[in-house]
CSV table of C-alpha atoms in Angstrom, one decimal:
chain,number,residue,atom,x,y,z
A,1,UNK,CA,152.1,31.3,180.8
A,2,UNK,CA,153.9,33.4,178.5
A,3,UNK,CA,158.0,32.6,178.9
A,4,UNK,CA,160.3,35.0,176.9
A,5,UNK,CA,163.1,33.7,175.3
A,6,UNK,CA,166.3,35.4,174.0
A,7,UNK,CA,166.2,36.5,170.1
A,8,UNK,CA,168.9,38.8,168.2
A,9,UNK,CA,167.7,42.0,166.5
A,10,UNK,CA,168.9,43.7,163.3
A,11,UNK,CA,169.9,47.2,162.4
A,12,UNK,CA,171.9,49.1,160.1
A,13,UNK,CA,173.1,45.7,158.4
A,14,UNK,CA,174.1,44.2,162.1
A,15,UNK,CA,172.7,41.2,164.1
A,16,UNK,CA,173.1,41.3,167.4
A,17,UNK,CA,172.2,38.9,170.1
A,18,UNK,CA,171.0,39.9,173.6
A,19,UNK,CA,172.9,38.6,177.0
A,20,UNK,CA,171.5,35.0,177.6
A,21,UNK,CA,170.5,33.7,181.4
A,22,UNK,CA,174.0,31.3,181.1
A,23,UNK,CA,176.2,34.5,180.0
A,24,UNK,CA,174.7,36.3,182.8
A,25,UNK,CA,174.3,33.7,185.8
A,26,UNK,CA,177.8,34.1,186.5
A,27,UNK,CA,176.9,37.4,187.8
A,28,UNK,CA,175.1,35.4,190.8
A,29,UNK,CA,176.3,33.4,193.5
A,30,UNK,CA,174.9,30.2,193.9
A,31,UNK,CA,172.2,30.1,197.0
A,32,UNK,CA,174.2,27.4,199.1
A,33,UNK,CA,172.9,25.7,201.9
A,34,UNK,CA,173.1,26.8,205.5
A,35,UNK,CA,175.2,29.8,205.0
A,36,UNK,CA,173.9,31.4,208.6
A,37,UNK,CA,176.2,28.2,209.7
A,38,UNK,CA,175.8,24.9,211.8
A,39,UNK,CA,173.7,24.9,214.9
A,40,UNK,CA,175.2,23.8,218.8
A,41,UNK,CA,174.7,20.7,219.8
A,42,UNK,CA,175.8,18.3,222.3
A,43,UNK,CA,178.4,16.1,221.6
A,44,UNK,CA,176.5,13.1,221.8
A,45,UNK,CA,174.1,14.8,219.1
A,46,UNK,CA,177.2,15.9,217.1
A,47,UNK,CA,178.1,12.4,217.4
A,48,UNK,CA,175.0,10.9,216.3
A,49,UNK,CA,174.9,13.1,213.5
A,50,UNK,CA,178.6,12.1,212.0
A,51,UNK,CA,177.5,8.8,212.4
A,52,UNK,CA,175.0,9.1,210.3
A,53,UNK,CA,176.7,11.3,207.5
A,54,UNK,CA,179.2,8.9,207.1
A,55,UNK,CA,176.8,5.6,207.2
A,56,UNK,CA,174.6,4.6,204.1
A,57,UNK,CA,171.8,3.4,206.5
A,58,UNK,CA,170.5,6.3,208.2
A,59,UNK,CA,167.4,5.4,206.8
A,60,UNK,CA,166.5,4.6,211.2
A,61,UNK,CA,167.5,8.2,212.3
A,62,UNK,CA,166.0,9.7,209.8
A,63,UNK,CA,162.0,8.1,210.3
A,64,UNK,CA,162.8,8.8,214.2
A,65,UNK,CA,163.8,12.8,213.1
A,66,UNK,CA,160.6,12.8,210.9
A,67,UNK,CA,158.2,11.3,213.5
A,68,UNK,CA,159.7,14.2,216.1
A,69,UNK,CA,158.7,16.8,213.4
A,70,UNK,CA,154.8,16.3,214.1
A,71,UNK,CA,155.8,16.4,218.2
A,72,UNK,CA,153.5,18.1,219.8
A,73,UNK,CA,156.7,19.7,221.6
A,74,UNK,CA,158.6,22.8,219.9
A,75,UNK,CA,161.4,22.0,221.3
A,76,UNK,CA,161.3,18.5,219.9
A,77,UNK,CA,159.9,19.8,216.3
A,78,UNK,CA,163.3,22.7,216.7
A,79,UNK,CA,165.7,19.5,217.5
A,80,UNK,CA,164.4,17.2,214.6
A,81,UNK,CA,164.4,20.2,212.2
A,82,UNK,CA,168.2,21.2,213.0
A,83,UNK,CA,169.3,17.3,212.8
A,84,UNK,CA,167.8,16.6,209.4
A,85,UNK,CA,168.8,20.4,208.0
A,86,UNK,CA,172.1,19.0,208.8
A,87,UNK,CA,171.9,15.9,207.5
A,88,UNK,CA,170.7,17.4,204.1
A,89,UNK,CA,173.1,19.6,204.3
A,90,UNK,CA,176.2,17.5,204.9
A,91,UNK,CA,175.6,14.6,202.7
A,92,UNK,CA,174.2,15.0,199.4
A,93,UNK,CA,172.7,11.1,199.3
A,94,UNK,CA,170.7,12.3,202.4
A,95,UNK,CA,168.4,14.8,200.8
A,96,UNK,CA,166.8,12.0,198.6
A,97,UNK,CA,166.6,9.4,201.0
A,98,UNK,CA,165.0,12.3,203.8
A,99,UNK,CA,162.0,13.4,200.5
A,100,UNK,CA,161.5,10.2,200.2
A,101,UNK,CA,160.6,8.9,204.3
A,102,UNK,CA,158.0,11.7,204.1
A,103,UNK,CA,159.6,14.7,205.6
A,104,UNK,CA,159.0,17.6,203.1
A,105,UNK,CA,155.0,18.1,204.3
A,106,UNK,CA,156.0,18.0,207.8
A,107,UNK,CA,158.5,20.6,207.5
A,108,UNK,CA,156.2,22.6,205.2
A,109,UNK,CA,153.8,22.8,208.6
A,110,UNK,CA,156.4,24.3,210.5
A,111,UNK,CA,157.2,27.0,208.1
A,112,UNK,CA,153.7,28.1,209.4
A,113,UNK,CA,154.5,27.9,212.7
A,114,UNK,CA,154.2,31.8,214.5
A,115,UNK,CA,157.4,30.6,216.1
A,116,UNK,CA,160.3,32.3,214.3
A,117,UNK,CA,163.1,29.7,215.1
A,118,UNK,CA,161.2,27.1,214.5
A,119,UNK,CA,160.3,29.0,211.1
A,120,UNK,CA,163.8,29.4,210.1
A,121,UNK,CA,164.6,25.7,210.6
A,122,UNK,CA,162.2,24.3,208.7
A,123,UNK,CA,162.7,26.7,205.8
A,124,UNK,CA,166.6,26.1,205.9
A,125,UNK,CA,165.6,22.3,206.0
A,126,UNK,CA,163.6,23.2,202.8
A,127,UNK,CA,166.0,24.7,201.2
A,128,UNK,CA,168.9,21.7,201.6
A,129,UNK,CA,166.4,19.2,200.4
A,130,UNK,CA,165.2,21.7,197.3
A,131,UNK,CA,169.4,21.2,196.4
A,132,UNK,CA,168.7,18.1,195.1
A,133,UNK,CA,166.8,18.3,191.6
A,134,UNK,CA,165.1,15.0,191.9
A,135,UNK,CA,163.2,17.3,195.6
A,136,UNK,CA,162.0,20.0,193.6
A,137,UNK,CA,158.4,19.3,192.1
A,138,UNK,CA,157.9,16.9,195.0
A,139,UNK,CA,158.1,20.1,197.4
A,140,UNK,CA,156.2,22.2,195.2
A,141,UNK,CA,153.4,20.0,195.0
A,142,UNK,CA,152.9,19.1,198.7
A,143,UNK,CA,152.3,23.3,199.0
A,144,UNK,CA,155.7,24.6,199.9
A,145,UNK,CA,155.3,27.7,197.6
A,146,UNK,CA,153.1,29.6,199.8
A,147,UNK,CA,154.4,29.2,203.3
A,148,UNK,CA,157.9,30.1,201.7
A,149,UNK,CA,156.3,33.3,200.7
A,150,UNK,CA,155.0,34.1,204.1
A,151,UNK,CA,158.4,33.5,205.4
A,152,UNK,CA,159.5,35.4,202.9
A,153,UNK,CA,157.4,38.8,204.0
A,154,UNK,CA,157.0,37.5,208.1
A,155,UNK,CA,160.7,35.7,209.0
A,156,UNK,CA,163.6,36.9,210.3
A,157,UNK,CA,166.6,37.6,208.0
A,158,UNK,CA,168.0,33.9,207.6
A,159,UNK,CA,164.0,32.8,207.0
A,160,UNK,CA,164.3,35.7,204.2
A,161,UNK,CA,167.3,35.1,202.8
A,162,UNK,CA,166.9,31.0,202.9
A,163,UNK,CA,163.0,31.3,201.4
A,164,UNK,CA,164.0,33.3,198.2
A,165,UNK,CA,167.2,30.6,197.9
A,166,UNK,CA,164.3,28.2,198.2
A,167,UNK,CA,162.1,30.0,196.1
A,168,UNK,CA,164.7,30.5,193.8
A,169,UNK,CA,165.5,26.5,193.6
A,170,UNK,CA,161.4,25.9,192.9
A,171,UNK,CA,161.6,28.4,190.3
A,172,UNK,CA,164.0,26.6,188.3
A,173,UNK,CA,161.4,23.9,187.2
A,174,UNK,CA,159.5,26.4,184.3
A,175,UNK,CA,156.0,25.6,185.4
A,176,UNK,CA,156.4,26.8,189.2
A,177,UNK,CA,157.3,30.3,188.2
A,178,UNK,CA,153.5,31.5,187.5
A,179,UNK,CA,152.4,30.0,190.4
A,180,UNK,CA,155.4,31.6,192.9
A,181,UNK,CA,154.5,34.9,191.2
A,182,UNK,CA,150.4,34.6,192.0
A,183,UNK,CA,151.5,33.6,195.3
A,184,UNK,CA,153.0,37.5,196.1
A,185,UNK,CA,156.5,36.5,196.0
A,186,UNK,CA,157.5,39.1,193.7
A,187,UNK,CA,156.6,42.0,195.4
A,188,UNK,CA,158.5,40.3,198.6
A,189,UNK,CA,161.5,39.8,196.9
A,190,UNK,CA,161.9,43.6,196.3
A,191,UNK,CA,161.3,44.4,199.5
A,192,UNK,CA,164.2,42.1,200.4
A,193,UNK,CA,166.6,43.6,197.1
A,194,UNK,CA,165.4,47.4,199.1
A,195,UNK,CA,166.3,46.6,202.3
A,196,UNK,CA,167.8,43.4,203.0
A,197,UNK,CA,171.5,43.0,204.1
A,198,UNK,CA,174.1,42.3,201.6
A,199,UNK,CA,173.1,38.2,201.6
A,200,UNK,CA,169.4,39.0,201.2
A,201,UNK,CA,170.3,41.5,198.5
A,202,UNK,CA,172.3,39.1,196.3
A,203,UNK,CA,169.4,36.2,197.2
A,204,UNK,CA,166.7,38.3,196.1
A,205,UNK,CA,168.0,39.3,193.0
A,206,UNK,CA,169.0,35.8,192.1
A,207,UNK,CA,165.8,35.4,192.4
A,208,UNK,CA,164.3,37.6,190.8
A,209,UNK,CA,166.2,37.7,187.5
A,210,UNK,CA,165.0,33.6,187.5
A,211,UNK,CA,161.3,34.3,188.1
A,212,UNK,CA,161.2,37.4,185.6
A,213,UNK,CA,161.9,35.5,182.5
A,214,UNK,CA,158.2,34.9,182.7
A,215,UNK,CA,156.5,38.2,181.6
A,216,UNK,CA,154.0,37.9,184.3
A,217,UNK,CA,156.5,38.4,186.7
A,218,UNK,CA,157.9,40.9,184.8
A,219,UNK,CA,155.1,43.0,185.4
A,220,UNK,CA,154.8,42.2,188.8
A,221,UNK,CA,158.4,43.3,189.2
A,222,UNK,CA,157.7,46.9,187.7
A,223,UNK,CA,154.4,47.6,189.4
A,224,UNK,CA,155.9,46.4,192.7
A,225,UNK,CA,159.0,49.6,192.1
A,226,UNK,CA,162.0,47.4,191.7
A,227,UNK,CA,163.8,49.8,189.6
A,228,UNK,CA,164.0,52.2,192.6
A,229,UNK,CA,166.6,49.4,194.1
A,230,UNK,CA,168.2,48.5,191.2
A,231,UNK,CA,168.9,51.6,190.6
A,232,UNK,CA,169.9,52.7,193.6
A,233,UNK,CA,171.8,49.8,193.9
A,234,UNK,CA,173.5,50.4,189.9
A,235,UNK,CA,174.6,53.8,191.4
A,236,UNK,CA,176.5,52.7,194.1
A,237,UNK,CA,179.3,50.6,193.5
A,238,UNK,CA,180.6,49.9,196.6
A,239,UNK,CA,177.1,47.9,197.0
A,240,UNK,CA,179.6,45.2,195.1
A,241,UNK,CA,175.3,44.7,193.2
A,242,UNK,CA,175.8,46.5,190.5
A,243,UNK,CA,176.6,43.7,188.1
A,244,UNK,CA,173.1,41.6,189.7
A,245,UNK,CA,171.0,44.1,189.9
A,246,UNK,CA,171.7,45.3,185.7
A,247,UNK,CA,171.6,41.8,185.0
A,248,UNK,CA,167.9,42.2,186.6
A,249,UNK,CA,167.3,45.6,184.9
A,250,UNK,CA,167.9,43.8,181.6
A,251,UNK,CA,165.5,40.9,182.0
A,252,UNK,CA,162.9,43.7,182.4
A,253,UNK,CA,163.9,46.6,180.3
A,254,UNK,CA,161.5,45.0,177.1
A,255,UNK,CA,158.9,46.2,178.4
A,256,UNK,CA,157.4,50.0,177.8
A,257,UNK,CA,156.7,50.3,181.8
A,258,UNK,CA,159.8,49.1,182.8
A,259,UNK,CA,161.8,52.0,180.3
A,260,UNK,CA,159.4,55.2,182.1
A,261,UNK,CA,160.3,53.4,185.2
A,262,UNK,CA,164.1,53.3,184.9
A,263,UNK,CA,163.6,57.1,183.5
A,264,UNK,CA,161.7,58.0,186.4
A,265,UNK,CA,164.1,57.0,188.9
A,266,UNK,CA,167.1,58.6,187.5
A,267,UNK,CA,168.5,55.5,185.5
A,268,UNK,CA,169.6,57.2,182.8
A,269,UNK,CA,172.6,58.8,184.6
A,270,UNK,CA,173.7,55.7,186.0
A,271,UNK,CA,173.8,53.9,183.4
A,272,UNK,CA,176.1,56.4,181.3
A,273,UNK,CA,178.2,56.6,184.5
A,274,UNK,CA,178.4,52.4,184.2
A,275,UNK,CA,179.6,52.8,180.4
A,276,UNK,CA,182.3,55.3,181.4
A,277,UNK,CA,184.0,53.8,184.9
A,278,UNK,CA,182.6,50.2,185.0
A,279,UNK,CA,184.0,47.2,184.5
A,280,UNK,CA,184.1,45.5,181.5
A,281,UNK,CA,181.2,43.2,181.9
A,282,UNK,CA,178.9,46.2,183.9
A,283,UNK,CA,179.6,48.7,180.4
A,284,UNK,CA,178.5,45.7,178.2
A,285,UNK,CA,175.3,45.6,179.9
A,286,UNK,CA,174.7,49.0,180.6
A,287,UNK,CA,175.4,49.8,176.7
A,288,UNK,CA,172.9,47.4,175.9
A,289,UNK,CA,170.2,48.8,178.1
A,290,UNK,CA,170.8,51.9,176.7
A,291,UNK,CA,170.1,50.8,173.5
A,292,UNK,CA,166.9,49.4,174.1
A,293,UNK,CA,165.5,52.7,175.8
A,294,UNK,CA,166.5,54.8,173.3
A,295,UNK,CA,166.1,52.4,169.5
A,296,UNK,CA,162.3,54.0,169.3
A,297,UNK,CA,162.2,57.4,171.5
A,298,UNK,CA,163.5,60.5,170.6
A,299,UNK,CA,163.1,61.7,173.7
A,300,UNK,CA,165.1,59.4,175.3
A,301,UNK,CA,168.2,59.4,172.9
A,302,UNK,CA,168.1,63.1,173.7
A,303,UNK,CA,168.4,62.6,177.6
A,304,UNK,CA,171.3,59.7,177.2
A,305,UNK,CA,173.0,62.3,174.8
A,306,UNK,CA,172.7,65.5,177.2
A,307,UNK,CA,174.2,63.2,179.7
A,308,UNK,CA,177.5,63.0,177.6
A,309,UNK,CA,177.2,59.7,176.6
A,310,UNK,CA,178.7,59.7,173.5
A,311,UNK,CA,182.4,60.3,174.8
A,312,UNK,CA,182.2,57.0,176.6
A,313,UNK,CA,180.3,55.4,174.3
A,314,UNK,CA,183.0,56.0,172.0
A,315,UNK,CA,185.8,54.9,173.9
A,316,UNK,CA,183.7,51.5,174.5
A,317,UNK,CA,183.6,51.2,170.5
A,318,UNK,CA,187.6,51.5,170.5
A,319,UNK,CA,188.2,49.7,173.4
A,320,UNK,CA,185.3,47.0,174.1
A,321,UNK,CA,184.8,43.5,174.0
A,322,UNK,CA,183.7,42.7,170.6
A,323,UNK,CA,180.0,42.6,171.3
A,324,UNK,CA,180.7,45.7,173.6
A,325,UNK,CA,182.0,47.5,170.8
A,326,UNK,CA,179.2,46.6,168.2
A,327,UNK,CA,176.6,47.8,170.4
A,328,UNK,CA,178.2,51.2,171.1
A,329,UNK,CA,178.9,51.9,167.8
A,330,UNK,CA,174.7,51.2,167.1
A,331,UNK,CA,174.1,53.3,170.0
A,332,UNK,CA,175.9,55.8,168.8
A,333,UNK,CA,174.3,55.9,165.5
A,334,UNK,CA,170.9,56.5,167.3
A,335,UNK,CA,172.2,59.1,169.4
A,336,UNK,CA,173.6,61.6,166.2
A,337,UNK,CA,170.5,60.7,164.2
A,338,UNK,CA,168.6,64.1,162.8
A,339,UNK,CA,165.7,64.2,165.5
A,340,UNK,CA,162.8,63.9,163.1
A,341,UNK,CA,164.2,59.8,162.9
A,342,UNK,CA,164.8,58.0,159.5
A,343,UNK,CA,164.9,54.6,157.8
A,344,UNK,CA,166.8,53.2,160.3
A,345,UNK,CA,165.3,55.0,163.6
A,346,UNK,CA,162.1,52.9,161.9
A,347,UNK,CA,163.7,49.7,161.9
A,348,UNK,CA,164.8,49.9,164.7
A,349,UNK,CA,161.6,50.6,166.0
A,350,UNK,CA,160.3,47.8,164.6
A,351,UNK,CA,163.0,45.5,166.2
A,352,UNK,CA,162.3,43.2,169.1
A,353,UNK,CA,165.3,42.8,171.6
A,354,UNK,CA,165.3,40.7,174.6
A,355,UNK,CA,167.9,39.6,176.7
């Protein structure tokens, strides 16, 4: 497994260094627990369920909850499945203590199950217990990763949006990133970034700026077309995605494909638009992308510059944060070089940038 990591690059007498995941993950909202909201229940099960948050020995309830999970009655499996996704989710000190008297492999079985309800409580469950660090390589191991995918591509929206949040909490152990991206997550989660509502939108690329610092994933990313979403999304900025879905574009934008696929879709554009009417934070990374499609092709600098980049660019220099302003000026030196290249077209060639 080959993990990229971030490194600074030189040119014309400047280092630079890239936007890190902890610069950027402010960009994401946290995948919380049960955002779809609580379930009904009786008030004697409402009862019974304060009781429990509130006690430190609902070690009782929960044993009887997991012993329902393998009922051979759905609507027994759905009621166990909504009382211990609320228990995890309500007290933190729960989603321990419910790992531990053996629920994650029962709930993993009803991630399977071809009812959809049913589906979606048992990932949600999955997802609260995944919260707490001390759950995640224990759920991974007993085989969560694949029925999370399947819920992923088969669920209904909460299934979707709650199995990339869970997907997204496995992937934060290093190891379990290869092995959710063999598993066909990745072309999944762009579906989901495509054509998800606003939740799955933002879940999805959470998720998929975590798994792609793995250049395996990377690739996956690009060959499944997630440019064609980011940058639609990037164009529109009432999609309130554009500072997500660059953040994405940046993870990926080291690699050759990943630049002809940007160019394809009509990135270019966008991204000049981003340097000239974006937020602070959006023309930082925008500039930055820029540089890194055009430091070693001509043909590229030429296509930013016919765009009229160099207006904005220069306004960023005078106007920027002080990274901002350093890479503008750079990018502006590429963009007025003499197109046969020189010294410094070569270094930068020779450069490696990653974000």
């Amino acid at each position: 497994m080959e993990t990229e990591v971030q490194s600074n690059f030189t040119y014309m007498g400047r280092t630079f260094s890239g936007l890190s995941i902890n610069e950027s993950s402010s960009a994401f909202s946290d995948c919380n627990s049960d955002r779809s909201g609580d379930f009904p229940t009786t008030s004697s099960q409402s009862r019974r369920l304060l009781l429990a948050c509130a006690s430190d020995n609902s070690d009782e309830l929960i044993r009887h909850l997991v012993s329902d999970l393998e009922s051979n009655s759905i609507d027994v499996q759905k009621q166990a499945a909504m009382e211990i996704r609320l228990l995890a989710k309500n007290k933190p000190e729960n989603r321990l203590k419910i790992a531990r008297l053996g629920a994650i492999k029962p709930l993993i079985s009803l991630i399977n199950s071809s009812d959809l309800q049913l589906q979606e409580y048992g990932v949600t469950a999955i997802l609260n217990l995944s919260l707490c660090d001390e759950n995640k390589e224990l759920i991974a191991a007993s085989g969560a990763i694949k029925p999370l995918v399947r819920a992923l591509k088969l669920g209904n929206s909460t299934t979707k949006e709650n199995s990339a949040c869970a997907l997204l909490r496995l992937s934060q152990i290093e190891e379990n990133k290869i092995a959710i991206g063999i598993s066909g997550a990745i072309p999944n989660l762009v579906n989901l970034l495509e054509h998800g509502n606003f939740r799955g939108k933002k879940d999805a690329s959470t998720a998929l700026f975590c798994l792609c610092t793995v250049k395996e994933n990377k690739v996956r990313a690009v060959q499944a077309g997630v440019m064609k979403p980011l940058v639609e999304l990037m164009a529109d900025f009432s999609s309130n995605m554009v500072d997500k879905s660059a953040f994405v574009m940046s993870v990926l934008i080291s690699m050759t494909e990943a630049r002809v696929a940007v160019v394809e879709e009509g990135g270019i554009p966008v991204l000049v638009e981003i340097v000239e009417v974006g937020t602070q934070r959006q023309k930082e990374i925008a500039v930055a992308i820029l540089l890194q499609l055009c430091e070693d092709s001509v043909s590229y600098r030429t296509m930013v510059a016919r765009e009229g980049a160099i207006p904005p660019l220069v306004a960023l220099s005078q106007s920027g944060t002080s990274r901002a302003k350093q890479k503008a000026e750079t990018l502006i030196a590429l963009l007025r070089q003499p197109r046969s290249g020189n010294a410094a077209a070569t270094q930068a060639r020779a450069s490696d940038v990653s974000f």
